XYZ file of C-alpha atoms in Angstrom:
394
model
C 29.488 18.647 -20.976
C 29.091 14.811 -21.992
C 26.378 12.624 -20.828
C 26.408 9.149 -20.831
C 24.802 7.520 -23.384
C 21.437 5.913 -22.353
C 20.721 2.523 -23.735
C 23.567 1.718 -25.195
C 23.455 -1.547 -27.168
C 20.160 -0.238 -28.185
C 21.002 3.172 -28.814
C 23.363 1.943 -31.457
C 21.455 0.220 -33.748
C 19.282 3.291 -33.904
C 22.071 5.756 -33.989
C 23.520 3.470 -37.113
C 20.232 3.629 -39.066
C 19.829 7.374 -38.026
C 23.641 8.653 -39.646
C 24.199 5.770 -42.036
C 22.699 8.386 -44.577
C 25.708 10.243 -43.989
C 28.422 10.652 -46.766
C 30.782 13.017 -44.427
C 32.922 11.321 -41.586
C 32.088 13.749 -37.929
C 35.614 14.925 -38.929
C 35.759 15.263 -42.449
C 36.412 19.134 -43.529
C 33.661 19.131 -46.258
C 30.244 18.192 -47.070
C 28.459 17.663 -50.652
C 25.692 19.685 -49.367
C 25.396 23.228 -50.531
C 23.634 24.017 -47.140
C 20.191 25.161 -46.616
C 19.057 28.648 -48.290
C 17.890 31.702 -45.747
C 14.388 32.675 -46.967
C 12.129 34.996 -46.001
C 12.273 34.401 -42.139
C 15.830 33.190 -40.810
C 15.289 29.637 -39.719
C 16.962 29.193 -36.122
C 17.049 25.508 -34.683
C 16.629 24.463 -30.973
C 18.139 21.069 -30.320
C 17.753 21.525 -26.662
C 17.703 18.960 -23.150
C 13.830 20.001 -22.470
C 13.376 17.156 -20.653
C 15.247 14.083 -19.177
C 18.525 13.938 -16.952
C 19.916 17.377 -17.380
C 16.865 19.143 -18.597
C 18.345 21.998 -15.852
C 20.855 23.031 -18.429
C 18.208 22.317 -21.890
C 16.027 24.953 -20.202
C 18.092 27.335 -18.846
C 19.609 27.382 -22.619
C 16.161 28.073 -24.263
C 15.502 30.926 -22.098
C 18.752 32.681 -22.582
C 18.289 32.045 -26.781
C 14.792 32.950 -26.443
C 15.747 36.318 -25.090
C 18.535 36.704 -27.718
C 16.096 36.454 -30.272
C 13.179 38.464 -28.732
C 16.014 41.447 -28.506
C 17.303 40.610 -32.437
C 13.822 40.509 -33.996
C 12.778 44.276 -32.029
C 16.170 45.279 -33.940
C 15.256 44.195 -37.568
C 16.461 41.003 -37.468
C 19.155 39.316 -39.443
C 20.085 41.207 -42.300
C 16.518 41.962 -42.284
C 14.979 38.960 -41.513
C 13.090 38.241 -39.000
C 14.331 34.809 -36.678
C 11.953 32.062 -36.587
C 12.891 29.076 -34.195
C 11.809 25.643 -34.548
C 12.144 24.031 -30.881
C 12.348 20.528 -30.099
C 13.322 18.265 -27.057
C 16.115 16.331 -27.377
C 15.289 14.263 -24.128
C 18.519 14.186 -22.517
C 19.209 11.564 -25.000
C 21.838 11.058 -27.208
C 20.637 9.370 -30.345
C 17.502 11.594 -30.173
C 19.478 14.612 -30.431
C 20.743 12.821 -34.000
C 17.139 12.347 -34.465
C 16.499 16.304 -33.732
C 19.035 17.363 -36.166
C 18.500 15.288 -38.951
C 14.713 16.390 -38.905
C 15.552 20.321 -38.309
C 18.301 19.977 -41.259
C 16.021 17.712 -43.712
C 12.285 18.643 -42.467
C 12.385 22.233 -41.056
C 15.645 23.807 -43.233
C 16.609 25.658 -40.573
C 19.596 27.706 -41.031
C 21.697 27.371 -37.694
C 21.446 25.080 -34.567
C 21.786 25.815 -30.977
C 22.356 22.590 -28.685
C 23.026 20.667 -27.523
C 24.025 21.247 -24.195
C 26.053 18.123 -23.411
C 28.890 17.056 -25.713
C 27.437 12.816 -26.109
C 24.544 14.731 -27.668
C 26.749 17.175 -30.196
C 28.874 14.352 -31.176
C 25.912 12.292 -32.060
C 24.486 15.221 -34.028
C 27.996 16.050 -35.649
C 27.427 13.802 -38.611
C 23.663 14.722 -39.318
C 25.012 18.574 -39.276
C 28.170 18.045 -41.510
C 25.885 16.443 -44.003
C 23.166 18.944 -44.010
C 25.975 21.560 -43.746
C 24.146 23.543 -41.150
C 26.393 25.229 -38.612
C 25.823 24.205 -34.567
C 26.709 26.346 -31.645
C 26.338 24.437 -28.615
C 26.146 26.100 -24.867
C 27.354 23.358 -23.094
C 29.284 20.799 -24.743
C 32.826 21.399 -23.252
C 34.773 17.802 -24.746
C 37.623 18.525 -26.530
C 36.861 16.617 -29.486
C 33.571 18.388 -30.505
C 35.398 20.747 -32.774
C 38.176 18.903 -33.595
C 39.258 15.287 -33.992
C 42.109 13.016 -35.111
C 43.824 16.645 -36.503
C 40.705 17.656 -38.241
C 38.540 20.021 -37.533
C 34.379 19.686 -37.507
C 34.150 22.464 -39.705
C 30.228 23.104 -38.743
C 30.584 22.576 -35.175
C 31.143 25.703 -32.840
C 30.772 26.571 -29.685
C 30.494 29.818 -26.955
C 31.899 28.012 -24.050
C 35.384 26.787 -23.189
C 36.750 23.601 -23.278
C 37.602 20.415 -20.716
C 40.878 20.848 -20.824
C 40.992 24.503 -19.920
C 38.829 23.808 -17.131
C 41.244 21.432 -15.674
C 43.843 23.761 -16.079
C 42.004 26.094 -14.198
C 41.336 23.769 -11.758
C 44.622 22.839 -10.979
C 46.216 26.330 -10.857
C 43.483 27.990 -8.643
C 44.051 25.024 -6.341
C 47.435 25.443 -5.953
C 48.000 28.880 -6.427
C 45.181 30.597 -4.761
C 43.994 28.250 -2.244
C 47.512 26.962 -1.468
C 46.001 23.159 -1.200
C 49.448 20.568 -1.368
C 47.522 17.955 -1.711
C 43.782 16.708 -2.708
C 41.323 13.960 -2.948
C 40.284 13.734 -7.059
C 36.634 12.259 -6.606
C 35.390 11.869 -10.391
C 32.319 10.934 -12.254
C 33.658 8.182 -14.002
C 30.975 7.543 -16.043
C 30.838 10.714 -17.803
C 33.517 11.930 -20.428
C 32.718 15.572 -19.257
C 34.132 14.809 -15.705
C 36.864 12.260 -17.292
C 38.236 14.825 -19.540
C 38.027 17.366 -16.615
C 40.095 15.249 -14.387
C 43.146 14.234 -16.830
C 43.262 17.908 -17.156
C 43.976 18.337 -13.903
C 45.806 15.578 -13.017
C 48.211 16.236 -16.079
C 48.593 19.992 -14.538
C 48.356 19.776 -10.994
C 51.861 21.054 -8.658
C 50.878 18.902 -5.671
C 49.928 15.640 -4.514
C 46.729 13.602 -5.730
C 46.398 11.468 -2.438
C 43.784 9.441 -3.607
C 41.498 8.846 -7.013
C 37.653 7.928 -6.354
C 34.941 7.757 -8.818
C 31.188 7.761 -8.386
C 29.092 7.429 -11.731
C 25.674 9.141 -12.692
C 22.557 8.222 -10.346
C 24.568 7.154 -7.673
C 22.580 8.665 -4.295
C 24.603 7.600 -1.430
C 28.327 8.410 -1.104
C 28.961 7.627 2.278
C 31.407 4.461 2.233
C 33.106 6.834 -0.392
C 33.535 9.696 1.861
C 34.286 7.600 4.972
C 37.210 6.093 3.401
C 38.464 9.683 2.511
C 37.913 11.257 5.656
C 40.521 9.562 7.320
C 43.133 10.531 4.758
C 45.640 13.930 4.749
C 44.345 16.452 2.297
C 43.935 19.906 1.827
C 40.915 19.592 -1.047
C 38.500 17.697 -2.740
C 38.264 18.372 -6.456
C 35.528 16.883 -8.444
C 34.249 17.071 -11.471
C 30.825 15.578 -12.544
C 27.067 17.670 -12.926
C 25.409 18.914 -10.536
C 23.134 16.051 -9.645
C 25.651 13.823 -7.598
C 27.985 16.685 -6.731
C 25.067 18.876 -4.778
C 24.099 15.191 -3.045
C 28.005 14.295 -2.476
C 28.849 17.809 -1.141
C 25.882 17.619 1.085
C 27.116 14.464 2.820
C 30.248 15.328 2.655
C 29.680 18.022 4.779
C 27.494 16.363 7.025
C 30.173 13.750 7.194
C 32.330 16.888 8.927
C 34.401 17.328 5.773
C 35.242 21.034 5.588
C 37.676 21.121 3.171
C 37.426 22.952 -0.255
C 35.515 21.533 -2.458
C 35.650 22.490 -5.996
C 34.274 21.724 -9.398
C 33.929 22.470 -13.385
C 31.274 24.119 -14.497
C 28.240 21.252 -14.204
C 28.356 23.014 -10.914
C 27.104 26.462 -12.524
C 22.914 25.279 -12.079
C 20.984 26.597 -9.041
C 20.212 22.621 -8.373
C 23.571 22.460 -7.236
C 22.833 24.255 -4.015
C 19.675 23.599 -3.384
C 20.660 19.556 -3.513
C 23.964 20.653 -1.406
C 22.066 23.091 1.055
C 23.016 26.115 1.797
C 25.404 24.761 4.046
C 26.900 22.675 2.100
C 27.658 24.911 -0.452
C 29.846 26.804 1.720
C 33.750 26.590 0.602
C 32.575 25.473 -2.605
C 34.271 26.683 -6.079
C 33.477 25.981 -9.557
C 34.569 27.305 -13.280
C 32.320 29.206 -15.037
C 31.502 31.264 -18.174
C 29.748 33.877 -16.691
C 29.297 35.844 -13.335
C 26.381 38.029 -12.525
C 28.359 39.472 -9.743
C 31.059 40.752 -12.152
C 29.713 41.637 -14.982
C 32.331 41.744 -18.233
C 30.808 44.754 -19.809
C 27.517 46.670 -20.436
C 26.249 43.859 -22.618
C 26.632 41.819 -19.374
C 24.598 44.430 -17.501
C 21.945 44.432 -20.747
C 21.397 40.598 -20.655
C 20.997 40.373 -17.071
C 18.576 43.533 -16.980
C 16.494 41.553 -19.628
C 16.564 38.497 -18.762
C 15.271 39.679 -14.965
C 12.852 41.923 -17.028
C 11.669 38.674 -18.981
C 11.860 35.817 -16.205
C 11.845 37.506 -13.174
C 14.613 35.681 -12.041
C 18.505 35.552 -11.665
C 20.515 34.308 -14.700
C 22.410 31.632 -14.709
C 25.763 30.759 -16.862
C 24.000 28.192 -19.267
C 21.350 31.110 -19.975
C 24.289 33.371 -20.530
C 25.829 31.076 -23.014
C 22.739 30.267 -24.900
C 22.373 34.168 -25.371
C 25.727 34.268 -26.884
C 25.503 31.435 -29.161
C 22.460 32.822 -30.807
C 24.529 36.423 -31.109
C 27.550 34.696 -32.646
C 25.153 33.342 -35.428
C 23.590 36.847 -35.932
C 26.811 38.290 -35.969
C 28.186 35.612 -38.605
C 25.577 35.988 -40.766
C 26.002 39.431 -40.853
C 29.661 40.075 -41.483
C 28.945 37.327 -44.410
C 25.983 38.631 -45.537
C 24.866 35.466 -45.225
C 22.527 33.629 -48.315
C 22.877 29.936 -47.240
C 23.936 27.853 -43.718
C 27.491 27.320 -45.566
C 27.710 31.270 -45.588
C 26.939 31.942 -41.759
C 29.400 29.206 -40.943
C 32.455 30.831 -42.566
C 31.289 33.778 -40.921
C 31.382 31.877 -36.965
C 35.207 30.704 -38.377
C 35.810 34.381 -38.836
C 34.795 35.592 -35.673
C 36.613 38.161 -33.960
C 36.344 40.057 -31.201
C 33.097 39.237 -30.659
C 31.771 41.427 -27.290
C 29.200 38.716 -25.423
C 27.148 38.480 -22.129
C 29.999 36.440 -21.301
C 32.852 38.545 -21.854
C 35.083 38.978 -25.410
C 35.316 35.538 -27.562
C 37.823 35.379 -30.763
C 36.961 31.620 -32.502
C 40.125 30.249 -32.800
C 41.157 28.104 -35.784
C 39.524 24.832 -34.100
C 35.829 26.673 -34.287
C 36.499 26.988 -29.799
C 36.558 30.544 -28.131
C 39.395 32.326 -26.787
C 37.608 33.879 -23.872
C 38.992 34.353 -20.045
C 37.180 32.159 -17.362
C 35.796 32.812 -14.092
C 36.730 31.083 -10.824
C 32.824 31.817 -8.339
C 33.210 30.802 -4.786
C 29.827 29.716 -2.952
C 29.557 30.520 0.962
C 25.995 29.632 2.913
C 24.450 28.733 -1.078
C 25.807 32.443 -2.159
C 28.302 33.775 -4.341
C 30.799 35.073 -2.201
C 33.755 36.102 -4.771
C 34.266 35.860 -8.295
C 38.253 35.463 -9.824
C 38.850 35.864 -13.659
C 41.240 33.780 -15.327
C 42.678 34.639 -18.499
C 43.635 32.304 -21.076
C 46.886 31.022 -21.159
């Protein structure tokens, strides 16, 4: 997920003076840094959305790395070593999360990064991280161009979820193909690159007719001249893609409006605030894409997370927690096949990884540092799930 920039004339002064240190382009396939060594403890970073705008996902992400780690350290560690994590708040901001990273990389020496959870924030850390050649695993950050760029590939930048473009595949062949919808309304966040990127996805795949394009942009509260101009139009869906802060508020009205189509959405649907902003009424004929279902779970490390997370929190899951708990395994599991001395060493192990069994389901990196990893389609009736459909990658 992307989120808009805050500030931005400001934000790039500061974002200049914060990466003009840097000696490694965001794409560039090496860095003069030999990486920071693992000592006695291994030194696990947090750049994490605490607070701010989507501090529903920042949080959500600690708790599911927080349990990862709890379970790793009980085991013996890493090779040994016990985790320590240094957690900061990023602040929903974009050039703070460059801030973040620069000061776990330079300051704390930490040996991996989780975060962020929105893909503005990793691509403002991307240069900090190449140059400290300390491997990141975000949760969240779905853009396309995260992991690789103009042909190159970010060669410390990983992630455990999937990526905008899939999504909009997704999209666009549930639509048609299971719901049997000719022809849709594509109602867009158009300030976000998240959304954006989820949109030309599905507008590029799509078998049926787009009968109208709308946009709404982040903080926008009232959608009604929106969804009064739509309401009088043929279609068999509304498909938008945007976080869960507008989209719970539009679907509300939208329903309240008497608009009882389909409504359907990425995966900045996957929060809990989603429904309780749409209502359980409103978040009836609702689908999204997601990493992760609770209902279905992939396999017994599924059924492991979810009994420990419940165990820890004494609540439900939720995808972004699911994620989180993966990324941290992936670095465990890439330091280990690599025996891993220095940052540089658990990074060739993360563009190794194979067959890697998750709380999500099975992830192979591919050779663009994103995971091959099937999908699920959840359907919300009355602020439930009701069903859960796996896609596999194509």
């Amino acid at each position: 997920m992307k989120l808009k920039a805050l500030g931005i004339i400001a934000a790039t002064g500061l974002a200049v003076l914060s990466l003009a240190a840097c000696s490694t382009a965001p794409g560039g396939n090496s860095s003069a840094s030999k990486g920071t060594a693992i000592g006695d403890n291994f030194k696990l970073g947090y750049d994490l959305e605490l607070s701010g705008a989507v501090a529903a996902y920042g949080n959500a992400g600690k708790k599911g790395a927080d349990l990862a780690v709890d379970e790793i350290n009980k085991a013996g560690g890493i090779n040994g070593k016990q985790i320590k994590v240094i957690s900061k708040d990023n602040k929903s901001d974009n050039v703070e999360a460059a801030t973040v990273a620069s000061n776990l990389i330079n300051n704390d020496k930490v040996n991996a990064i989780i975060g962020s959870m929105t893909s503005g924030a990793v691509k403002s850390m991307t240069p900090n991280v190449t140059k400290g050649a300390v491997p990141l695993v975000t949760p969240g950050g779905t853009d396309d161009t995260l992991t690789e760029s103009k042909g190159k590939v970010n060669e410390f930048i990983f992630r455990s979820t999937f990526q905008d473009s899939y999504q909009g595949k997704v999209l666009a062949n549930y639509t048609a193909d299971k719901l049997n919808a000719k022809k849709v309304v594509l109602y867009y966040d158009n300030s976000s690159d998240y959304a954006k990127g989820i949109a030309k996805s599905f507008e590029k795949t799509y078998k049926g007719k787009i009968v109208d394009k709308v946009t709404f942009q982040s903080g926008d509260k009232d959608f009604q001249a929106t969804l009064s101009k739509i309401k009088s139009e043929d279609f068999d869906a509304i498909v938008m893609p945007g976080y869960y802060n507008e989209a719970g508020l539009i679907t509300k009205q939208a329903r309240e409006f008497g608009l009882t189509q389909p409504i359907l959405g990425g995966d900045g649907f996957a929060d809990p605030t989603f429904i309780s902003l749409a209502g359980n009424a409103g978040a009836t004929n609702v689908y999204y894409v997601s990493g992760y279902s609770g209902r279905t779970p992939a396999n017994d490390i599924t059924k492991k997370f979810i009994a420990g997370y419940k165990a820890k929190y004494q609540s439900e899951p939720s995808m972004f927690d699911a994620l989180s708990y993966d990324a941290v395994y992936m670095v465990k599991q890439a330091a280990e096949d690599t025996k891993a001395k220095t940052s540089v060493d658990v990074k060739d192990g993360l563009a190794k990884l194979k067959n890697f069994t998750g709380a999500t389901g099975d992830i192979t990196v591919d050779k663009e540092h994103n995971p091959i990893k099937d999908a699920v389609v959840v359907k919300l009736d009355n602020g439930k799930e009701a069903s859960e459909t796996v896609v596999k990658p194509n």
